[in-house]
CSV table of C-alpha atoms and ligand atoms in Angstrom, one decimal:
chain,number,residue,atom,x,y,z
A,1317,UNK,CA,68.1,-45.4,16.0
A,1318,UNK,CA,67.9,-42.1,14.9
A,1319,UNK,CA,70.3,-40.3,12.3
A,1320,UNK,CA,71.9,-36.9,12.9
A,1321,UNK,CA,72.6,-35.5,10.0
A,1322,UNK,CA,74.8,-32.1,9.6
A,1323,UNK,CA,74.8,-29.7,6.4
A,1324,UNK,CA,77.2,-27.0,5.5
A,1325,UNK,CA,75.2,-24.7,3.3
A,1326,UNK,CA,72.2,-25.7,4.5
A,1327,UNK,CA,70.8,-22.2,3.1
A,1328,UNK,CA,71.1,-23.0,0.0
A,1329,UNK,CA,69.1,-24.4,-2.8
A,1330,UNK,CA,70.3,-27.9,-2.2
A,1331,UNK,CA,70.2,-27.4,1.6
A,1332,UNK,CA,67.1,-26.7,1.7
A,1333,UNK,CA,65.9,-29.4,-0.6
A,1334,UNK,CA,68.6,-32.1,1.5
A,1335,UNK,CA,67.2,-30.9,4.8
A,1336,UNK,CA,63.2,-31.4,4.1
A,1337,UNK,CA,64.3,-34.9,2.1
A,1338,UNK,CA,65.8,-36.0,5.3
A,1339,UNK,CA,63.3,-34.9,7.9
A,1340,UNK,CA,61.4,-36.8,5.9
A,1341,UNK,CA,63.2,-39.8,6.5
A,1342,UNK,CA,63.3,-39.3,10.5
A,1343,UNK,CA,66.5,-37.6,10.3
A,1344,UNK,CA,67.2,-35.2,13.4
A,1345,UNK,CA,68.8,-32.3,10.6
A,1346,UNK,CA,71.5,-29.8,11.9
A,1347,UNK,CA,72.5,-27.0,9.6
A,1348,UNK,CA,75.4,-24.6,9.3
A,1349,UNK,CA,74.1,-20.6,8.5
A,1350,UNK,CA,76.7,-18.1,8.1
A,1351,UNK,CA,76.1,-15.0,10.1
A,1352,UNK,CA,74.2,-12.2,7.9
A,1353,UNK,CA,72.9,-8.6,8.7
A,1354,UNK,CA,70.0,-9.5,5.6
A,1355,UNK,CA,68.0,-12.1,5.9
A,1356,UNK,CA,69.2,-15.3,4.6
A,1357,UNK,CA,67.0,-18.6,6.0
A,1358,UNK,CA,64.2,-17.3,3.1
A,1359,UNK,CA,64.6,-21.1,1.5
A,1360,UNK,CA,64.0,-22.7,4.9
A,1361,UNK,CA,60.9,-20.5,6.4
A,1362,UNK,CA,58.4,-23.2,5.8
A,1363,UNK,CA,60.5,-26.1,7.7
A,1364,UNK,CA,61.4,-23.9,10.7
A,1365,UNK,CA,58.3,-21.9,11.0
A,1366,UNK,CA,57.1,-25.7,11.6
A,1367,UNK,CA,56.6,-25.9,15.3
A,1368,UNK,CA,56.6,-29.5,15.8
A,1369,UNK,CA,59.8,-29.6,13.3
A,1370,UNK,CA,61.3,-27.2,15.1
A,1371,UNK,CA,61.0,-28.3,18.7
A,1372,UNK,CA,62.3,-31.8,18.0
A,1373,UNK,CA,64.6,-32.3,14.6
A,1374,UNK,CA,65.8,-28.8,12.6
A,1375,UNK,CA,68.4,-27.2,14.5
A,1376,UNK,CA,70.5,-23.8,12.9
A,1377,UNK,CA,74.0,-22.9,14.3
A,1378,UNK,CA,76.2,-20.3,13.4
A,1379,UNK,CA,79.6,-21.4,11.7
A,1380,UNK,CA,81.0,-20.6,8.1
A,1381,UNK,CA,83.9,-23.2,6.4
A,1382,UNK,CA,86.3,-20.2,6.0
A,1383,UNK,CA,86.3,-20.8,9.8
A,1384,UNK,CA,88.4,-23.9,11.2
A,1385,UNK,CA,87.4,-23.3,15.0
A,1386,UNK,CA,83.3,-23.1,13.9
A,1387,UNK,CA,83.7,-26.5,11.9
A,1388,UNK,CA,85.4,-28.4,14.6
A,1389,UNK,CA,83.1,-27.2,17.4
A,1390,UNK,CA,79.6,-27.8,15.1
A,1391,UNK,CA,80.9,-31.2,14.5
A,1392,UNK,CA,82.1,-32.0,18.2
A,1393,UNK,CA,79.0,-30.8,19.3
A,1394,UNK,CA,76.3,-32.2,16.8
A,1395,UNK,CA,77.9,-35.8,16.8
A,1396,UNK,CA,76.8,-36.3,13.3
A,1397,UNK,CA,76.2,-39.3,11.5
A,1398,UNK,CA,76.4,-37.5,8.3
A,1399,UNK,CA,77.9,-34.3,7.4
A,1400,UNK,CA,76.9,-32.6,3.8
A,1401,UNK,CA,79.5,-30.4,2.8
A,1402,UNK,CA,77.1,-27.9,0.0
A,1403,UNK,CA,78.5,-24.8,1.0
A,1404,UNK,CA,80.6,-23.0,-1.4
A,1405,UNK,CA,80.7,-19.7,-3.1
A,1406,UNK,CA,78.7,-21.4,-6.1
A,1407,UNK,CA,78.6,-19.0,-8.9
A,1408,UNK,CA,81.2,-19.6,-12.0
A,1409,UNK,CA,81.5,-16.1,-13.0
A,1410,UNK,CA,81.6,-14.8,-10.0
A,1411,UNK,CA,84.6,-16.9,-8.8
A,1412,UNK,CA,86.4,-14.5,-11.7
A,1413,UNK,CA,85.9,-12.1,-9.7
A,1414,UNK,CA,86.7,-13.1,-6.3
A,1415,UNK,CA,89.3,-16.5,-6.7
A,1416,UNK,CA,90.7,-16.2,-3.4
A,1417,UNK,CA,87.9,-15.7,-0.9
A,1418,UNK,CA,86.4,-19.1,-3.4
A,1419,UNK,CA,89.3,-21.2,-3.2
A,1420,UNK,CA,89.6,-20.4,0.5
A,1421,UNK,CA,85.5,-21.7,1.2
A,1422,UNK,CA,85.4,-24.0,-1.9
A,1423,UNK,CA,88.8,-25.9,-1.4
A,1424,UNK,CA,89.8,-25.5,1.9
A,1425,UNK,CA,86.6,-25.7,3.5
A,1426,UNK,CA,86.6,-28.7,2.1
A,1427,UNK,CA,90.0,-29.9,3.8
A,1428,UNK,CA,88.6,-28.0,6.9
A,1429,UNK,CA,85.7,-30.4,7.3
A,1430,UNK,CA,87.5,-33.3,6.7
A,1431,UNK,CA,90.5,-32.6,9.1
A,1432,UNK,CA,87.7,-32.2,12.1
A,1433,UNK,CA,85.8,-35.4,11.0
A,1434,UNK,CA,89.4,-37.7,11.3
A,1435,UNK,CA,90.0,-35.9,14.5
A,1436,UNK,CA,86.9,-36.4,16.1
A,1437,UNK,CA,85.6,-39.4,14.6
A,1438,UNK,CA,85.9,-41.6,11.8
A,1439,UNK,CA,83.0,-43.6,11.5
A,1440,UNK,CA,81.3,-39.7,10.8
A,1441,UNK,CA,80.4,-39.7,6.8
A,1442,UNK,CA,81.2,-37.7,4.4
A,1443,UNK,CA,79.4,-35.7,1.4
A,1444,UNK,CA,81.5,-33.5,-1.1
A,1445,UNK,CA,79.3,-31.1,-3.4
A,1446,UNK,CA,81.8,-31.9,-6.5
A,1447,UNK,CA,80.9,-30.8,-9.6
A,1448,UNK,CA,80.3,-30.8,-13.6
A,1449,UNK,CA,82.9,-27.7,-13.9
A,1450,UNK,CA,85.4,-30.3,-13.1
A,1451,UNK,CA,85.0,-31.4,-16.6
A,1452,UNK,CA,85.1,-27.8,-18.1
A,1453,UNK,CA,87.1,-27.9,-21.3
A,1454,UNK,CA,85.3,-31.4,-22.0
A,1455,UNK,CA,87.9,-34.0,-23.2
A,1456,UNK,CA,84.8,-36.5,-23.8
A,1457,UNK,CA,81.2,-36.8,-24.1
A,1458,UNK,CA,79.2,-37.9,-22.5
A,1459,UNK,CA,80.8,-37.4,-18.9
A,1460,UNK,CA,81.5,-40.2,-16.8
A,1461,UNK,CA,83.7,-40.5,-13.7
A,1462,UNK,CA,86.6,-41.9,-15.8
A,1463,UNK,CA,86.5,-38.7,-17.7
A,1464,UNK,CA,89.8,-36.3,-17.3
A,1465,UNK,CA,89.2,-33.1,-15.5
A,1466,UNK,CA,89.9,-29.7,-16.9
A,1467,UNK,CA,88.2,-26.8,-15.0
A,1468,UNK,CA,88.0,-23.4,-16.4
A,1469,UNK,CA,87.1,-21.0,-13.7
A,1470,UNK,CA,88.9,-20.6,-10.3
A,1471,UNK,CA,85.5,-22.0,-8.9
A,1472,UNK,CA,86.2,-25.5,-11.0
A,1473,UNK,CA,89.5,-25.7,-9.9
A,1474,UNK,CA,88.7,-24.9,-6.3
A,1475,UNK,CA,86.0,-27.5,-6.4
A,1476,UNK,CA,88.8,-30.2,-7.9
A,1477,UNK,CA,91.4,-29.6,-5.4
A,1478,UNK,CA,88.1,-30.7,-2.8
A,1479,UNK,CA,87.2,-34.0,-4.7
A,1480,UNK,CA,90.8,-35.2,-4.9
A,1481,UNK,CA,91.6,-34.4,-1.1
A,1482,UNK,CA,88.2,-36.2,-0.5
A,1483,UNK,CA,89.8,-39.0,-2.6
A,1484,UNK,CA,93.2,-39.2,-0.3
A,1485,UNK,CA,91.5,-38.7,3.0
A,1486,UNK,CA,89.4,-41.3,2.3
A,1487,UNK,CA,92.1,-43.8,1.1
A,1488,UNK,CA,94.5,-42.4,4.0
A,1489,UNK,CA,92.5,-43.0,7.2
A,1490,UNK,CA,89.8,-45.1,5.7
A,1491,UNK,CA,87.1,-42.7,6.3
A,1492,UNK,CA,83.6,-43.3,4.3
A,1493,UNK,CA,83.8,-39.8,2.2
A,1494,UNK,CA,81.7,-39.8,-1.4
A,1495,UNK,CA,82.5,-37.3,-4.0
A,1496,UNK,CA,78.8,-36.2,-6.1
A,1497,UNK,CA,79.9,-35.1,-9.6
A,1498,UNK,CA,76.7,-33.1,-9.8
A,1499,UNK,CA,75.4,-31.5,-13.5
A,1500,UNK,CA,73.2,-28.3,-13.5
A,1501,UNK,CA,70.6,-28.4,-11.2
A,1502,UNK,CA,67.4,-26.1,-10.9
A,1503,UNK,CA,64.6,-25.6,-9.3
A,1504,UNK,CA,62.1,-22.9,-8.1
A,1505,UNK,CA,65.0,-22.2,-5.5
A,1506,UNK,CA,67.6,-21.6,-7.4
A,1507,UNK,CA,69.7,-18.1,-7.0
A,1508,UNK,CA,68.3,-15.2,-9.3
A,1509,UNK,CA,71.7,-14.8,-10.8
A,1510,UNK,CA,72.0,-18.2,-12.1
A,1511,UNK,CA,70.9,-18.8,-15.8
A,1512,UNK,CA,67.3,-20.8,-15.6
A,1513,UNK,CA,66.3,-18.9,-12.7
A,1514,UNK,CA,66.7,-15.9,-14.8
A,1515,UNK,CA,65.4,-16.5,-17.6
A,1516,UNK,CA,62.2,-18.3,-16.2
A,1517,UNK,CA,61.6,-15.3,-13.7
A,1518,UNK,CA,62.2,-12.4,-16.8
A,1519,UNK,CA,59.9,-14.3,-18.8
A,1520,UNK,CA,57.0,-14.7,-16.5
A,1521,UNK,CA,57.6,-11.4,-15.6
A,1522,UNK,CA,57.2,-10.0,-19.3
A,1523,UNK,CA,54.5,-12.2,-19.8
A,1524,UNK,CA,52.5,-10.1,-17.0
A,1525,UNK,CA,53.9,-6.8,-17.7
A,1526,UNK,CA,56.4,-6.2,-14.8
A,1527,UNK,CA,59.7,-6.4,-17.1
A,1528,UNK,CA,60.1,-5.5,-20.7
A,1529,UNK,CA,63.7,-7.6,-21.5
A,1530,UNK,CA,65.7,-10.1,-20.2
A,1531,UNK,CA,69.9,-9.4,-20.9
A,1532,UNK,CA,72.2,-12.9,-21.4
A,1533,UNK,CA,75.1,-13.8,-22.4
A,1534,UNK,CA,76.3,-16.6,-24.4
A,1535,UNK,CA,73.2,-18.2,-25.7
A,1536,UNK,CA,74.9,-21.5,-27.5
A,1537,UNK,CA,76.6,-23.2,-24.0
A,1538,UNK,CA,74.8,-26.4,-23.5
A,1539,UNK,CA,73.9,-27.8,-20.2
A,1540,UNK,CA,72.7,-31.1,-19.2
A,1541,UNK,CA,69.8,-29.5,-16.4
A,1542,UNK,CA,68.1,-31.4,-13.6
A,1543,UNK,CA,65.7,-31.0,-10.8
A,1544,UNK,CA,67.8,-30.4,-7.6
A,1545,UNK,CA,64.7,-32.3,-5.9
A,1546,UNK,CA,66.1,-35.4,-7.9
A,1547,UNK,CA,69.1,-34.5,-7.1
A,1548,UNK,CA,69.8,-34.4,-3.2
A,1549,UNK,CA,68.1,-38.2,-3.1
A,1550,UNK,CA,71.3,-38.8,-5.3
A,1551,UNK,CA,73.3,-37.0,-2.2
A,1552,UNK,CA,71.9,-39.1,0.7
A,1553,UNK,CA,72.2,-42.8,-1.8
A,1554,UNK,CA,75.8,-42.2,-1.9
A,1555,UNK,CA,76.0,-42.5,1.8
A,1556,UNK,CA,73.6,-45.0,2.3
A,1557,UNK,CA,76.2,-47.6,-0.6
A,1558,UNK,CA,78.0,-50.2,0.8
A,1559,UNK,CA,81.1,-48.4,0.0
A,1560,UNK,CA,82.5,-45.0,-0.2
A,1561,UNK,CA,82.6,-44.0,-4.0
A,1562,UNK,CA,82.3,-41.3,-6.4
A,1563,UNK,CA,79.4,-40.8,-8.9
A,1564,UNK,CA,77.8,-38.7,-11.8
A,1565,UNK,CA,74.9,-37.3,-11.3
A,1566,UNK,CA,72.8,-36.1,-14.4
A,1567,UNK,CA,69.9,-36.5,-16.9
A,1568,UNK,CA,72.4,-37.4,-20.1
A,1569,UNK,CA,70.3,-34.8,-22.3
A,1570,UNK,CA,71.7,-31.0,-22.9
A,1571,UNK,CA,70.3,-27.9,-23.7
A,1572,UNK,CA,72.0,-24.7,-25.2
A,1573,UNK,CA,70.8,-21.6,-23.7
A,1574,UNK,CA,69.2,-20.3,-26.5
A,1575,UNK,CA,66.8,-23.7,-26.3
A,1576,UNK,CA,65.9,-23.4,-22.7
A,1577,UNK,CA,64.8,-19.3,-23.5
A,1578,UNK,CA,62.5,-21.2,-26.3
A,1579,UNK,CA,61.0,-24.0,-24.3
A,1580,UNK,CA,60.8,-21.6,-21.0
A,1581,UNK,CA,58.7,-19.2,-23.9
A,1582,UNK,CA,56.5,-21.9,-25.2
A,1583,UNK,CA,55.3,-23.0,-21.8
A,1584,UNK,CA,54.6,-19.3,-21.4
A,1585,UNK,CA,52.5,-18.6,-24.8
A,1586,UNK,CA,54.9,-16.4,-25.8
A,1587,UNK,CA,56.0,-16.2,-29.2
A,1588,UNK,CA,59.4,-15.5,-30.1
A,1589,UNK,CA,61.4,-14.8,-33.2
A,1590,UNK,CA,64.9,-14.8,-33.4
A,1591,UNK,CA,67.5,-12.1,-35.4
A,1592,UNK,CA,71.0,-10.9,-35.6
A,1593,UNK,CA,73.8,-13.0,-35.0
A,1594,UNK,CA,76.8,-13.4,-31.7
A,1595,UNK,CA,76.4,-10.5,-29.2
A,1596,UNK,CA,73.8,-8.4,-31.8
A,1597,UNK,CA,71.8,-11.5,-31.4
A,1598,UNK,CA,68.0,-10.9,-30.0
A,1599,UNK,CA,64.5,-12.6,-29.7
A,1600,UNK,CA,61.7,-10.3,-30.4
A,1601,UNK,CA,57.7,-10.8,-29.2
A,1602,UNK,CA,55.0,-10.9,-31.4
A,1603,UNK,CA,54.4,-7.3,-31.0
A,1604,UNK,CA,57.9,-6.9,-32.2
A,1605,UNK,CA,59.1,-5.9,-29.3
A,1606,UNK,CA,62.8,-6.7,-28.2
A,1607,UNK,CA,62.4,-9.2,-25.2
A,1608,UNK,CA,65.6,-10.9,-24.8
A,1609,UNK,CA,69.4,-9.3,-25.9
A,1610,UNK,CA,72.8,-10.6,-25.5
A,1611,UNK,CA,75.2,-8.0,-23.3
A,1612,UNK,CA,79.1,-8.9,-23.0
A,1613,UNK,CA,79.3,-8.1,-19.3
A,1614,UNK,CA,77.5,-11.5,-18.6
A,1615,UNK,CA,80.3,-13.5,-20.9
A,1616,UNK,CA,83.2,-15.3,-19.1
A,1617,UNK,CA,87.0,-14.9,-19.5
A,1618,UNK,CA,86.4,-18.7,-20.1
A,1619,UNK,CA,83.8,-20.7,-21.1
A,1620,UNK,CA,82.5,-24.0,-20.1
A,1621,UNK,CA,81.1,-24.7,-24.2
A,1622,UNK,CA,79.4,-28.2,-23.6
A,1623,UNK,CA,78.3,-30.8,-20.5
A,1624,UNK,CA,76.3,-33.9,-20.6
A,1625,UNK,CA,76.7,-36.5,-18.3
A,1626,UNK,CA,76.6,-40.8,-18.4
A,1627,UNK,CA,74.5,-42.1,-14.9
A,1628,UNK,CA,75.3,-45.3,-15.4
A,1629,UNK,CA,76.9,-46.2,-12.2
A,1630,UNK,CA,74.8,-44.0,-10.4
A,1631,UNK,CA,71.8,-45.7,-12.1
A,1632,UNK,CA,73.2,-49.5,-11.5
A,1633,UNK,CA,75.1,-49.1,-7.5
A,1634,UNK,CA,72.7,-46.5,-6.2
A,1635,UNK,CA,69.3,-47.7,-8.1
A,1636,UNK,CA,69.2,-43.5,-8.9
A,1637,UNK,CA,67.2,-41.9,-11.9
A,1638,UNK,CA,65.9,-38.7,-12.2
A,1639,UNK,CA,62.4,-38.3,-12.1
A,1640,UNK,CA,62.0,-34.8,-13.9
A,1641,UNK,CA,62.9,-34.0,-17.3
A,1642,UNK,CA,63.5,-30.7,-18.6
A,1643,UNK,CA,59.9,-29.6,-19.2
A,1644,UNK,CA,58.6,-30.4,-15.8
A,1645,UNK,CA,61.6,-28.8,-14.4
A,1646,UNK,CA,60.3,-25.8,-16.5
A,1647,UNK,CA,57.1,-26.2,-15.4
A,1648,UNK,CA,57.9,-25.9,-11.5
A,1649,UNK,CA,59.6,-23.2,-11.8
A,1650,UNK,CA,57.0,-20.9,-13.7
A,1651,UNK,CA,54.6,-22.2,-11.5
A,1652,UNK,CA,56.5,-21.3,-8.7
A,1653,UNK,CA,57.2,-17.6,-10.3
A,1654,UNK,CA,53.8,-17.2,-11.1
A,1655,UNK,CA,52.3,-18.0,-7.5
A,1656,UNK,CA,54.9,-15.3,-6.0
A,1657,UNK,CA,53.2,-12.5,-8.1
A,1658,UNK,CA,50.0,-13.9,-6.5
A,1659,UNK,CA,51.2,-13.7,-3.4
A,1660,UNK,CA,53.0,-9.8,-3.9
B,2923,NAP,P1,73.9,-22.2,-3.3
B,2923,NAP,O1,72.4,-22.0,-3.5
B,2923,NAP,O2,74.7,-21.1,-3.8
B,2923,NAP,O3,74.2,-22.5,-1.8
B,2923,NAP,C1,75.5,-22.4,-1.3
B,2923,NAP,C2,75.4,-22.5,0.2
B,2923,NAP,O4,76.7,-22.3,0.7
B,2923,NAP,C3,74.6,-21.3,0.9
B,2923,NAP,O5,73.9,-21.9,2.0
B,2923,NAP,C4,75.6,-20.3,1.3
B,2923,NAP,O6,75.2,-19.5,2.3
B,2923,NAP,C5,76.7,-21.3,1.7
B,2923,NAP,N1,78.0,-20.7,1.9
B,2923,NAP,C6,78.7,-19.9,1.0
B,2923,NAP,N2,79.9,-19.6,1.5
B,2923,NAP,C7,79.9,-20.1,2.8
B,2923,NAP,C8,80.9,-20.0,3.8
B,2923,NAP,N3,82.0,-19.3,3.7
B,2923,NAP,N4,80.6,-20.6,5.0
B,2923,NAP,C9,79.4,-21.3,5.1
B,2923,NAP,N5,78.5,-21.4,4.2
B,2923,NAP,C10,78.7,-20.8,3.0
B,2923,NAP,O7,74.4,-23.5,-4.1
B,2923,NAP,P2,73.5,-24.9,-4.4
B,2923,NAP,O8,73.0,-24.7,-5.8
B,2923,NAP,O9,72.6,-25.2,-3.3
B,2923,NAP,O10,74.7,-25.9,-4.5
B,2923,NAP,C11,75.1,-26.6,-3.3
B,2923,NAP,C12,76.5,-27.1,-3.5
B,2923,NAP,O11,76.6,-27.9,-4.6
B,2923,NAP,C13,77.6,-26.0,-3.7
B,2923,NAP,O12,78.8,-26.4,-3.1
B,2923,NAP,C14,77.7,-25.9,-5.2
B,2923,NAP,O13,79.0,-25.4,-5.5
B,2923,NAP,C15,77.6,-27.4,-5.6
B,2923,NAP,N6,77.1,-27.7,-6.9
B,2923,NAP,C16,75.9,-27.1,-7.3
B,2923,NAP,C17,75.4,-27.5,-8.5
B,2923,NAP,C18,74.1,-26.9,-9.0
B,2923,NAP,O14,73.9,-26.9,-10.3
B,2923,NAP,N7,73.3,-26.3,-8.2
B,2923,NAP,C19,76.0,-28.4,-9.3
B,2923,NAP,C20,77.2,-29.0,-8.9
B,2923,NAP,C21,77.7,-28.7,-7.6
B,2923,NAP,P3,74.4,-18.1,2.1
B,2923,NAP,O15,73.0,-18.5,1.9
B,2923,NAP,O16,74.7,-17.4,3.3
B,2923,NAP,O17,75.0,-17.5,0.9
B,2924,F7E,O1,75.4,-20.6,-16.3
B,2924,F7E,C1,75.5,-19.1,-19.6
B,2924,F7E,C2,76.8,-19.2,-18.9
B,2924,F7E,O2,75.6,-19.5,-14.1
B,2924,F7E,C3,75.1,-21.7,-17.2
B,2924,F7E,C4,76.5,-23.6,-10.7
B,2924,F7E,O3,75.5,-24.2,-9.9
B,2924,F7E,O4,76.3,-25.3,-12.4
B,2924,F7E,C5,76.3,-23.9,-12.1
B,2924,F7E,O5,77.3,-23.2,-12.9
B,2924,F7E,C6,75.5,-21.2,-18.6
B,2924,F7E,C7,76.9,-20.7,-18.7
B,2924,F7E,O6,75.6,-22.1,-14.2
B,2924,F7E,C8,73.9,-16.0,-18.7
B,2924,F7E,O7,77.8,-18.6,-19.6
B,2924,F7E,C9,74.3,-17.1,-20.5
B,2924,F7E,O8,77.5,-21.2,-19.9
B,2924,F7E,O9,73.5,-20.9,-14.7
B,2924,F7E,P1,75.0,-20.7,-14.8
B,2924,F7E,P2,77.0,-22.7,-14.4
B,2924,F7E,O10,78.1,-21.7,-14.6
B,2924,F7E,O11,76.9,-23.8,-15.3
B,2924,F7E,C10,77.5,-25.9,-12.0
B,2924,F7E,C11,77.4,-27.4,-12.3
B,2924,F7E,C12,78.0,-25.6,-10.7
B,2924,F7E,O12,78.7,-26.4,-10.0
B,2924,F7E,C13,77.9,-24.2,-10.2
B,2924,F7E,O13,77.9,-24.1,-8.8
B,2924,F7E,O14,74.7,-20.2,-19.0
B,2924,F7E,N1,74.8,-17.9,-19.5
B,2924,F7E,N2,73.8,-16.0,-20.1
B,2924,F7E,C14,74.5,-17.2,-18.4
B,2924,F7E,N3,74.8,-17.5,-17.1
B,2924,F7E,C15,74.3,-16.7,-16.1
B,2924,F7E,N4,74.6,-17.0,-14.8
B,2924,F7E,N5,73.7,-15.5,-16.5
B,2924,F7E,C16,73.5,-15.1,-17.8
B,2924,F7E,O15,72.9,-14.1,-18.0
């Protein structure tokens, strides 16, 4: 029989990844698209401008997790198999900025979802988008799911409150609902504003002339960084186990920053030399020309220092592994940068 599959966030980078991986697999795909006046399917204009996918198995309804009536009624009517909960205001620094309207999508969305699935039915399963913030203020390395939480940003704290009610509804009315403890990922979707993205697009476009620098923050956090390709495979695994469970997904290497600007660089031919120190800190070309500086307005009231993750359950229950490392991550995403100035 065929699977129905329904995915909150389905706009996003992972959306979009989780809704072409499951067509794949036969999957009839609904997703969840929050009303906009801009246009915001951009991620998912090659699998709906697919008339045969389109017609039969890709369906896009209106409905947004800050919105209990939308959730019940998507559900109710799209009689999922599968729900994927991926929405959520994602970005760390952001949630500084606005901690209510992210606690209200990133932890009570969470509940939202859930309350509809035991009130319509229980034999519906359940993804949570959990995540590496969790940890924040590490306690051990690497990260495992035995590690102690300790977020740092309204956005990590939101997103614990939604693993550990995930936790109790499941053990309260026996519903199959996984928790992914997701690390970094990337890929040539990724939002602008997050860290890879922006470096990789800056560089590529300095490379060709379009930029002349690229302005960070704090270039010595390290980040275990995977390909969200790799990633979403991960998602659907969990609910494919013989049990509901919780698992770490990740590569088990880390970068700082600093590392990724240099590999991102290298891939690039450009040459780059290092000077100053802290926030006077800056990489220069081999023109001498100032290419990447450090500005305080993209530094956090606090700081998530160090991540790097243990798959070891993940790797022995779900038979999971990523396939990309770091440098073909890399090299995907320039690739991808580099076609878009082709195409401008
Ligand atoms: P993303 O690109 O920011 O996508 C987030 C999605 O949530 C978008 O579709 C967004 O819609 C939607 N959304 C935001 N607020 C919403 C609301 N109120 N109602 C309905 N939809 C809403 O994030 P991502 O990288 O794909 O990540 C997917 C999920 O995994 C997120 O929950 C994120 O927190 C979590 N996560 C991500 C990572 C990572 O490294 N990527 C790691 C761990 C966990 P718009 O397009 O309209 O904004
Ligand atoms: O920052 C540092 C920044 O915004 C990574 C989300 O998907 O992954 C993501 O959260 C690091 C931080 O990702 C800039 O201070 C330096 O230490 O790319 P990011 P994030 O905060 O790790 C987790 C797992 C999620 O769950 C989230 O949803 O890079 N950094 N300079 C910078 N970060 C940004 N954004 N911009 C800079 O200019």
């Amino acid at each position: 029989m065929k699977k129905t599959a329904l995915i909150f966030g389905i706009t996003g980078q992972d959306g979009a990844y989780l809704s072409k991986f499951l067509l794949q697999k036969n999957y009839e795909v609904h997703g969840v698209k929050r009303r906009s006046s801009s246009h915001n399917t951009y991620r998912l204009d090659d699998i709906y401008n697919d008339q045969l996918v389109k017609k039969s198995n890709f369906f896009l309804h209106y409905g947004d997790i800050t919105d209990s009536i939308s959730i019940f009624n998507l559900i109710k009517k799209t009689k999922p198999h599968e729900v994927y909960n991926l929405a959520a205001q994602s970005h760390v620094a952001v949630s500084f900025e606005i901690p209510e309207y992210t606690t209200n999508a990133d932890a009570l969305g969470t509940l939202r979802i859930l309350e509809a699935i035991i009130k319509i039915d229980k034999n519906i399963k359940f993804y949570q988008a959990g995540s590496s913030e969790m940890f924040g203020k590490v306690m051990e390395t690497p990260q495992t799911e035995k590690t102690p939480f300790y977020p740092r940003s309204p956005y990590g704290a939101a997103k614990l409150y939604s693993h550990w009610i995930t936790v109790n509804y499941r053990e309260a009315y026996n519903i199959f609902a996984c928790n992914g403890i997701l690390f970094n990922h990337e890929s040539p979707l990724r939002g602008d504003t997050f860290v890879t993205k922006k470096v990789v697009k800056a560089l590529c476009r300095i490379k060709f002339n379009k930029q002349k620098k690229l302005f960070v923050g704090n270039l010595y956090a390290k980040r275990d960084w995977g390909h969200a390709e790799d990633y979403v495979r991960a998602m659907w695994k969990m609910l494919q186990h013989n049990k509901p469970d919780d698992f770490v997904i990740c590569t088990g290497k880390q970068y700082t920053i600093k590392q990724f600007i240099n590999m991102v660089a290298k891939q690039l031919k450009i040459r780059i030399n290092w000077k100053g120190k802290g926030i006077k800190e800056k990489a220069f070309d081999e023109k001498n020309n100032c290419i990447v500086e450090c500005n305080n307005k993209y530094l956090r009231p606090t700081e998530v220092d160090t991540l790097k993750g243990d798959f070891s359950k993940a790797r022995k229950q779900l038979k999971w592994k990523p396939n990309h490392d770091i440098n073909s991550l890399i090299n995907d995403m320039i690739s991808y940068e580099l076609n878009t100035f082709n195409n401008d």
